[in-house]
GROMACS .gro file of C-alpha atoms in nm:
model
  290
    1MET     CA    1  -6.438   4.177  11.819
    2GLY     CA    2  -6.455   3.795  11.828
    3ASP     CA    3  -6.826   3.806  11.769
    4ASP     CA    4  -6.787   4.018  11.456
    5LEU     CA    5  -6.549   3.772  11.287
    6GLY     CA    6  -6.815   3.507  11.287
    7ASP     CA    7  -6.813   3.144  11.383
    8ASP     CA    8  -6.671   3.003  11.058
    9TRP     CA    9  -6.359   3.208  11.012
   10TRP     CA   10  -6.137   2.922  11.105
   11GLU     CA   11  -6.320   2.699  10.867
   12ASN     CA   12  -6.257   2.942  10.584
   13GLU     CA   13  -5.898   2.963  10.687
   14GLY     CA   14  -5.869   2.588  10.672
   15ASN     CA   15  -6.032   2.579  10.334
   16SER     CA   16  -5.791   2.838  10.197
   17ASP     CA   17  -5.495   2.638  10.320
   18ALA     CA   18  -5.633   2.327  10.157
   19SER     CA   19  -5.683   2.504   9.823
   20GLU     CA   20  -5.332   2.638   9.832
   21ALA     CA   21  -5.203   2.286   9.896
   22GLU     CA   22  -5.405   2.148   9.604
   23GLU     CA   23  -5.268   2.416   9.370
   24GLU     CA   24  -4.913   2.328   9.474
   25THR     CA   25  -4.970   1.955   9.410
   26GLU     CA   26  -5.123   2.034   9.069
   27GLN     CA   27  -4.822   2.242   8.982
   28GLU     CA   28  -4.594   1.958   9.085
   29HIS     CA   29  -4.781   1.704   8.874
   30GLN     CA   30  -4.790   1.932   8.566
   31PRO     CA   31  -4.485   1.880   8.341
   32ALA     CA   32  -4.240   2.163   8.335
   33GLU     CA   33  -4.252   2.374   8.021
   34LYS     CA   34  -3.972   2.290   7.783
   35PRO     CA   35  -3.750   2.573   7.663
   36GLU     CA   36  -3.797   2.679   7.303
   37LYS     CA   37  -3.558   2.514   7.052
   38LYS     CA   38  -3.647   2.702   6.738
   39PRO     CA   39  -3.289   2.750   6.603
   40GLU     CA   40  -3.216   2.375   6.615
   41LYS     CA   41  -3.536   2.298   6.428
   42ARG     CA   42  -3.439   2.547   6.158
   43LYS     CA   43  -3.099   2.387   6.120
   44ARG     CA   44  -3.255   2.043   6.082
   45VAL     CA   45  -3.500   2.172   5.825
   46ALA     CA   46  -3.217   2.335   5.628
   47GLU     CA   47  -3.009   2.016   5.642
   48LYS     CA   48  -3.303   1.811   5.522
   49ALA     CA   49  -3.360   2.054   5.233
   50VAL     CA   50  -2.992   2.033   5.129
   51LYS     CA   51  -3.000   1.654   5.144
   52ALA     CA   52  -3.316   1.648   4.935
   53LYS     CA   53  -3.155   1.872   4.672
   54LYS     CA   54  -2.846   1.649   4.659
   55LYS     CA   55  -3.064   1.344   4.610
   56LYS     CA   56  -3.248   1.512   4.324
   57LYS     CA   57  -2.920   1.611   4.160
   58ASN     CA   58  -2.784   1.258   4.188
   59GLU     CA   59  -3.104   1.120   4.043
   60GLN     CA   60  -3.087   1.365   3.754
   61LYS     CA   61  -2.722   1.272   3.690
   62GLU     CA   62  -2.814   0.905   3.689
   63HIS     CA   63  -3.081   0.976   3.431
   64VAL     CA   64  -2.860   1.204   3.219
   65THR     CA   65  -2.527   1.016   3.211
   66PRO     CA   66  -2.661   0.708   3.031
   67ALA     CA   67  -2.801   0.934   2.759
   68LYS     CA   68  -2.463   1.101   2.722
   69LYS     CA   69  -2.290   0.766   2.704
   70ASP     CA   70  -2.537   0.649   2.442
   71ASN     CA   71  -2.469   0.961   2.237
   72GLU     CA   72  -2.095   0.909   2.271
   73ASP     CA   73  -2.130   0.546   2.164
   74GLU     CA   74  -2.335   0.652   1.863
   75LYS     CA   75  -2.075   0.914   1.767
   76SER     CA   76  -1.790   0.668   1.805
   77SER     CA   77  -1.974   0.409   1.597
   78LYS     CA   78  -2.027   0.656   1.312
   79PRO     CA   79  -1.728   0.679   1.076
   80LYS     CA   80  -1.554   1.016   1.086
   81ARG     CA   81  -1.563   1.213   0.763
   82LYS     CA   82  -1.219   1.298   0.637
   83ARG     CA   83  -1.164   1.637   0.481
   84LYS     CA   84  -1.073   1.618   0.118
   85LYS     CA   85  -0.732   1.763   0.047
   86LYS     CA   86  -0.693   1.988  -0.251
   87LYS     CA   87  -0.496   1.819  -0.525
   88THR     CA   88  -0.168   1.981  -0.616
   89ILE     CA   89   0.006   1.969  -0.952
   90THR     CA   90   0.234   1.700  -0.808
   91ASP     CA   91  -0.064   1.482  -0.707
   92VAL     CA   92  -0.226   1.512  -1.048
   93LEU     CA   93   0.095   1.437  -1.236
   94ALA     CA   94   0.183   1.147  -1.006
   95SER     CA   95  -0.151   0.979  -1.078
   96SER     CA   96  -0.127   1.033  -1.455
   97GLU     CA   97   0.096   0.844  -1.692
   98PRO     CA   98   0.368   1.051  -1.860
   99LYS     CA   99   0.282   1.141  -2.217
  100PRO     CA  100   0.527   1.282  -2.471
  101GLY     CA  101   0.469   1.642  -2.569
  102SER     CA  102   0.329   1.720  -2.913
  103PRO     CA  103   0.306   2.031  -3.135
  104ALA     CA  104  -0.064   2.051  -3.044
  105ASP     CA  105   0.030   2.079  -2.673
  106MET     CA  106   0.263   2.368  -2.738
  107GLN     CA  107   0.017   2.543  -2.965
  108ALA     CA  108  -0.254   2.511  -2.698
  109LEU     CA  109  -0.018   2.656  -2.436
  110VAL     CA  110   0.069   2.957  -2.654
  111THR     CA  111  -0.298   3.020  -2.736
  112GLN     CA  112  -0.404   2.998  -2.372
  113TYR     CA  113  -0.127   3.229  -2.250
  114PHE     CA  114  -0.189   3.504  -2.504
  115SER     CA  115  -0.570   3.475  -2.506
  116ASP     CA  116  -0.617   3.775  -2.273
  117LYS     CA  117  -0.308   3.964  -2.393
  118ARG     CA  118  -0.365   3.984  -2.768
  119SER     CA  119  -0.652   4.065  -2.998
  120VAL     CA  120  -0.823   3.795  -3.201
  121ILE     CA  121  -0.630   3.890  -3.514
  122GLU     CA  122  -0.297   3.886  -3.329
  123GLN     CA  123  -0.380   3.546  -3.183
  124GLU     CA  124  -0.429   3.411  -3.534
  125GLU     CA  125  -0.079   3.530  -3.622
  126LEU     CA  126   0.063   3.326  -3.333
  127LYS     CA  127  -0.060   2.995  -3.475
  128LEU     CA  128   0.217   2.778  -3.618
  129GLN     CA  129   0.197   2.522  -3.896
  130ASN     CA  130   0.304   2.163  -3.834
  131SER     CA  131   0.596   2.225  -4.069
  132CYS     CA  132   0.743   2.455  -3.800
  133PHE     CA  133   0.804   2.159  -3.568
  134LEU     CA  134   1.065   1.885  -3.560
  135SER     CA  135   0.961   1.531  -3.467
  136SER     CA  136   0.894   1.504  -3.092
  137ASN     CA  137   1.070   1.280  -2.844
  138ASP     CA  138   0.872   0.963  -2.774
  139LEU     CA  139   1.038   0.927  -2.430
  140THR     CA  140   1.282   0.662  -2.558
  141HIS     CA  141   1.562   0.896  -2.667
  142SER     CA  142   1.857   1.047  -2.488
  143LEU     CA  143   1.938   1.407  -2.582
  144SER     CA  144   2.221   1.303  -2.818
  145SER     CA  145   2.015   1.038  -2.995
  146TYR     CA  146   1.722   1.278  -3.032
  147LEU     CA  147   1.942   1.553  -3.179
  148LYS     CA  148   2.102   1.308  -3.420
  149GLN     CA  149   1.754   1.218  -3.541
  150VAL     CA  150   1.628   1.576  -3.590
  151CYS     CA  151   1.964   1.725  -3.706
  152PRO     CA  152   2.111   1.459  -3.936
  153LYS     CA  153   2.340   1.713  -4.112
  154TRP     CA  154   2.485   1.860  -3.794
  155ALA     CA  155   2.849   1.809  -3.888
  156LYS     CA  156   2.806   2.018  -4.204
  157ILE     CA  157   2.594   2.285  -4.029
  158GLN     CA  158   2.846   2.344  -3.751
  159LYS     CA  159   3.131   2.389  -3.999
  160GLN     CA  160   2.934   2.651  -4.191
  161HIS     CA  161   2.857   2.854  -3.880
  162ALA     CA  162   3.099   3.145  -3.844
  163GLU     CA  163   2.897   3.421  -3.675
  164LYS     CA  164   2.979   3.556  -3.329
  165SER     CA  165   2.718   3.638  -3.060
  166SER     CA  166   2.486   3.375  -3.206
  167VAL     CA  167   2.420   3.002  -3.193
  168VAL     CA  168   2.281   2.746  -3.436
  169LEU     CA  169   2.114   2.527  -3.176
  170LEU     CA  170   1.940   2.663  -2.866
  171ILE     CA  171   1.827   2.423  -2.592
  172VAL     CA  172   1.588   2.567  -2.331
  173CYS     CA  173   1.540   2.403  -1.989
  174SER     CA  174   1.409   2.495  -1.644
  175SER     CA  175   1.718   2.537  -1.420
  176ALA     CA  176   2.094   2.575  -1.395
  177LEU     CA  177   2.139   2.217  -1.272
  178ARG     CA  178   1.937   2.082  -1.561
  179THR     CA  179   2.151   2.293  -1.798
  180ILE     CA  180   2.469   2.125  -1.674
  181GLU     CA  181   2.311   1.780  -1.708
  182LEU     CA  182   2.208   1.846  -2.067
  183ILE     CA  183   2.553   1.978  -2.165
  184LYS     CA  184   2.704   1.653  -2.034
  185GLN     CA  185   2.457   1.456  -2.247
  186LEU     CA  186   2.569   1.644  -2.559
  187THR     CA  187   2.917   1.489  -2.577
  188THR     CA  188   2.831   1.219  -2.834
  189PHE     CA  189   2.641   1.463  -3.054
  190ARG     CA  190   2.826   1.793  -3.063
  191GLY     CA  191   3.162   1.668  -3.187
  192GLU     CA  192   3.387   1.971  -3.223
  193ALA     CA  193   3.105   2.219  -3.166
  194LYS     CA  194   3.136   2.463  -2.879
  195ALA     CA  195   2.856   2.481  -2.619
  196ILE     CA  196   2.788   2.761  -2.370
  197LYS     CA  197   2.587   2.769  -2.046
  198LEU     CA  198   2.321   3.041  -2.041
  199PHE     CA  199   2.174   3.070  -1.693
  200ALA     CA  200   2.171   3.333  -1.419
  201LYS     CA  201   2.325   3.136  -1.131
  202HIS     CA  202   2.673   3.274  -1.040
  203ILE     CA  203   2.715   3.426  -1.388
  204LYS     CA  204   2.646   3.789  -1.474
  205VAL     CA  205   2.483   3.887  -1.802
  206GLU     CA  206   2.784   4.105  -1.895
  207GLU     CA  207   3.021   3.808  -1.858
  208GLN     CA  208   2.807   3.595  -2.089
  209VAL     CA  209   2.786   3.876  -2.345
  210LYS     CA  210   3.169   3.891  -2.353
  211LEU     CA  211   3.197   3.513  -2.389
  212LEU     CA  212   2.958   3.517  -2.686
  213GLN     CA  213   3.152   3.801  -2.851
  214LYS     CA  214   3.494   3.638  -2.807
  215GLY     CA  215   3.452   3.340  -3.034
  216ILE     CA  216   3.213   3.125  -3.233
  217THR     CA  217   2.958   2.931  -3.029
  218HIS     CA  218   2.744   2.661  -3.189
  219ILE     CA  219   2.517   2.546  -2.906
  220GLY     CA  220   2.355   2.743  -2.626
  221VAL     CA  221   2.191   2.567  -2.330
  222GLY     CA  222   2.009   2.761  -2.060
  223THR     CA  223   1.699   2.899  -1.897
  224PRO     CA  224   1.441   3.110  -2.085
  225GLY     CA  225   1.478   3.405  -1.848
  226ARG     CA  226   1.854   3.448  -1.906
  227ILE     CA  227   1.828   3.382  -2.281
  228SER     CA  228   1.562   3.656  -2.311
  229ALA     CA  229   1.781   3.894  -2.111
  230LEU     CA  230   2.075   3.831  -2.349
  231ILE     CA  231   1.855   3.891  -2.654
  232GLU     CA  232   1.724   4.218  -2.509
  233LYS     CA  233   2.079   4.340  -2.436
  234GLU     CA  234   2.188   4.236  -2.786
  235GLY     CA  235   2.441   3.997  -2.643
  236LEU     CA  236   2.275   3.714  -2.835
  237ASN     CA  237   2.114   3.744  -3.177
  238LEU     CA  238   1.889   3.493  -3.353
  239GLN     CA  239   2.016   3.544  -3.710
  240ALA     CA  240   2.201   3.211  -3.726
  241LEU     CA  241   1.949   3.014  -3.517
  242LYS     CA  242   1.811   2.706  -3.692
  243TYR     CA  243   1.690   2.479  -3.410
  244LEU     CA  244   1.511   2.554  -3.084
  245VAL     CA  245   1.477   2.244  -2.862
  246LEU     CA  246   1.257   2.264  -2.551
  247ASP     CA  247   1.324   2.028  -2.258
  248TRP     CA  248   0.949   1.963  -2.255
  249ASN     CA  249   0.910   1.614  -2.106
  250TRP     CA  250   1.162   1.628  -1.821
  251ARG     CA  251   1.014   1.649  -1.468
  252ASP     CA  252   1.169   1.779  -1.147
  253GLN     CA  253   1.141   1.628  -0.797
  254LYS     CA  254   0.782   1.754  -0.771
  255LEU     CA  255   0.703   1.590  -1.107
  256ARG     CA  256   0.659   1.929  -1.274
  257ARG     CA  257   0.753   1.988  -1.634
  258MET     CA  258   0.913   2.312  -1.742
  259VAL     CA  259   0.575   2.450  -1.854
  260ASP     CA  260   0.411   2.353  -1.522
  261ILE     CA  261   0.625   2.604  -1.328
  262PRO     CA  262   0.450   2.945  -1.354
  263GLU     CA  263   0.759   3.169  -1.363
  264ILE     CA  264   0.938   2.946  -1.616
  265LYS     CA  265   0.628   2.937  -1.836
  266VAL     CA  266   0.610   3.320  -1.836
  267ASP     CA  267   0.980   3.344  -1.932
  268LEU     CA  268   0.931   3.085  -2.207
  269MET     CA  269   0.636   3.271  -2.359
  270LYS     CA  270   0.839   3.591  -2.348
  271LEU     CA  271   1.126   3.418  -2.528
  272LEU     CA  272   0.897   3.279  -2.798
  273ASP     CA  273   0.749   3.624  -2.848
  274ASN     CA  274   1.098   3.776  -2.869
  275GLY     CA  275   1.167   3.668  -3.226
  276ILE     CA  276   1.136   3.288  -3.212
  277LEU     CA  277   0.777   3.267  -3.342
  278THR     CA  278   0.859   3.516  -3.616
  279GLY     CA  279   1.155   3.301  -3.722
  280CYS     CA  280   0.929   2.994  -3.730
  281LYS     CA  281   0.676   3.171  -3.954
  282GLU     CA  282   0.958   3.271  -4.189
  283ASP     CA  283   1.070   2.906  -4.199
  284LYS     CA  284   1.408   2.992  -4.051
  285VAL     CA  285   1.367   2.817  -3.713
  286LYS     CA  286   1.235   2.472  -3.627
  287ILE     CA  287   1.102   2.380  -3.281
  288GLY     CA  288   1.159   2.041  -3.123
  289LEU     CA  289   1.004   1.901  -2.803
  290PHE     CA  290   1.250   1.676  -2.622
   0.00000   0.00000   0.00000
């Protein structure tokens, strides 16, 4: 058995031990394999990407903000355009100097109002001659002084008047308050003549009809709307009327004249068309612009 193993078996055994020892020393000298750290690397990469994006955003903001500031500076340096306000009647009248009314002004108003309501032939009939008008107020007169000028024979006229439900002088204004003011201004002119207020505020039409029927009234002062209503209800007739005075030049708090107020203008045109213009054409009534 020993002969079959051969002479060198121990040598081979020694060699195998030596090789095993060498392999162990090589394994000791070789560095140990590091464990994989893939998740941490991914986190770092993600953090770097986020930081890079933030940097880019900051850089973009730095580039953009100065441009915005420049635009804002340019806008602030440019003067802002103000919107033009529409001019009202008050604005126009406030900027214009007051001018006394004239017969031509009234004629133009009548023509304009009836231009789309009457035929051409009927419009011709509405035109009044200059002889139909009294002299106009030149803005220097009070009501009494103006009436004394245009009605120099008033004392005689008022004595001759003896008809009920009618007046000799009719003064037309825009409101009840203005009516009261004008009646107060009549004291030095009217003498013994009786004056009546003809407006709608606090007074019924029926009451005014009764007052006109009771006695003789020489002067009526009121608004065109109520005067027209009295004429239509036959509480006031125009048979004795000689003078129609319009409170043309007076202006209210908004600087509007009587004819500048739409509803008053409509009532006035209705009153003129309700027998006044006919009386003027027949030379029975004279119109004055106070």
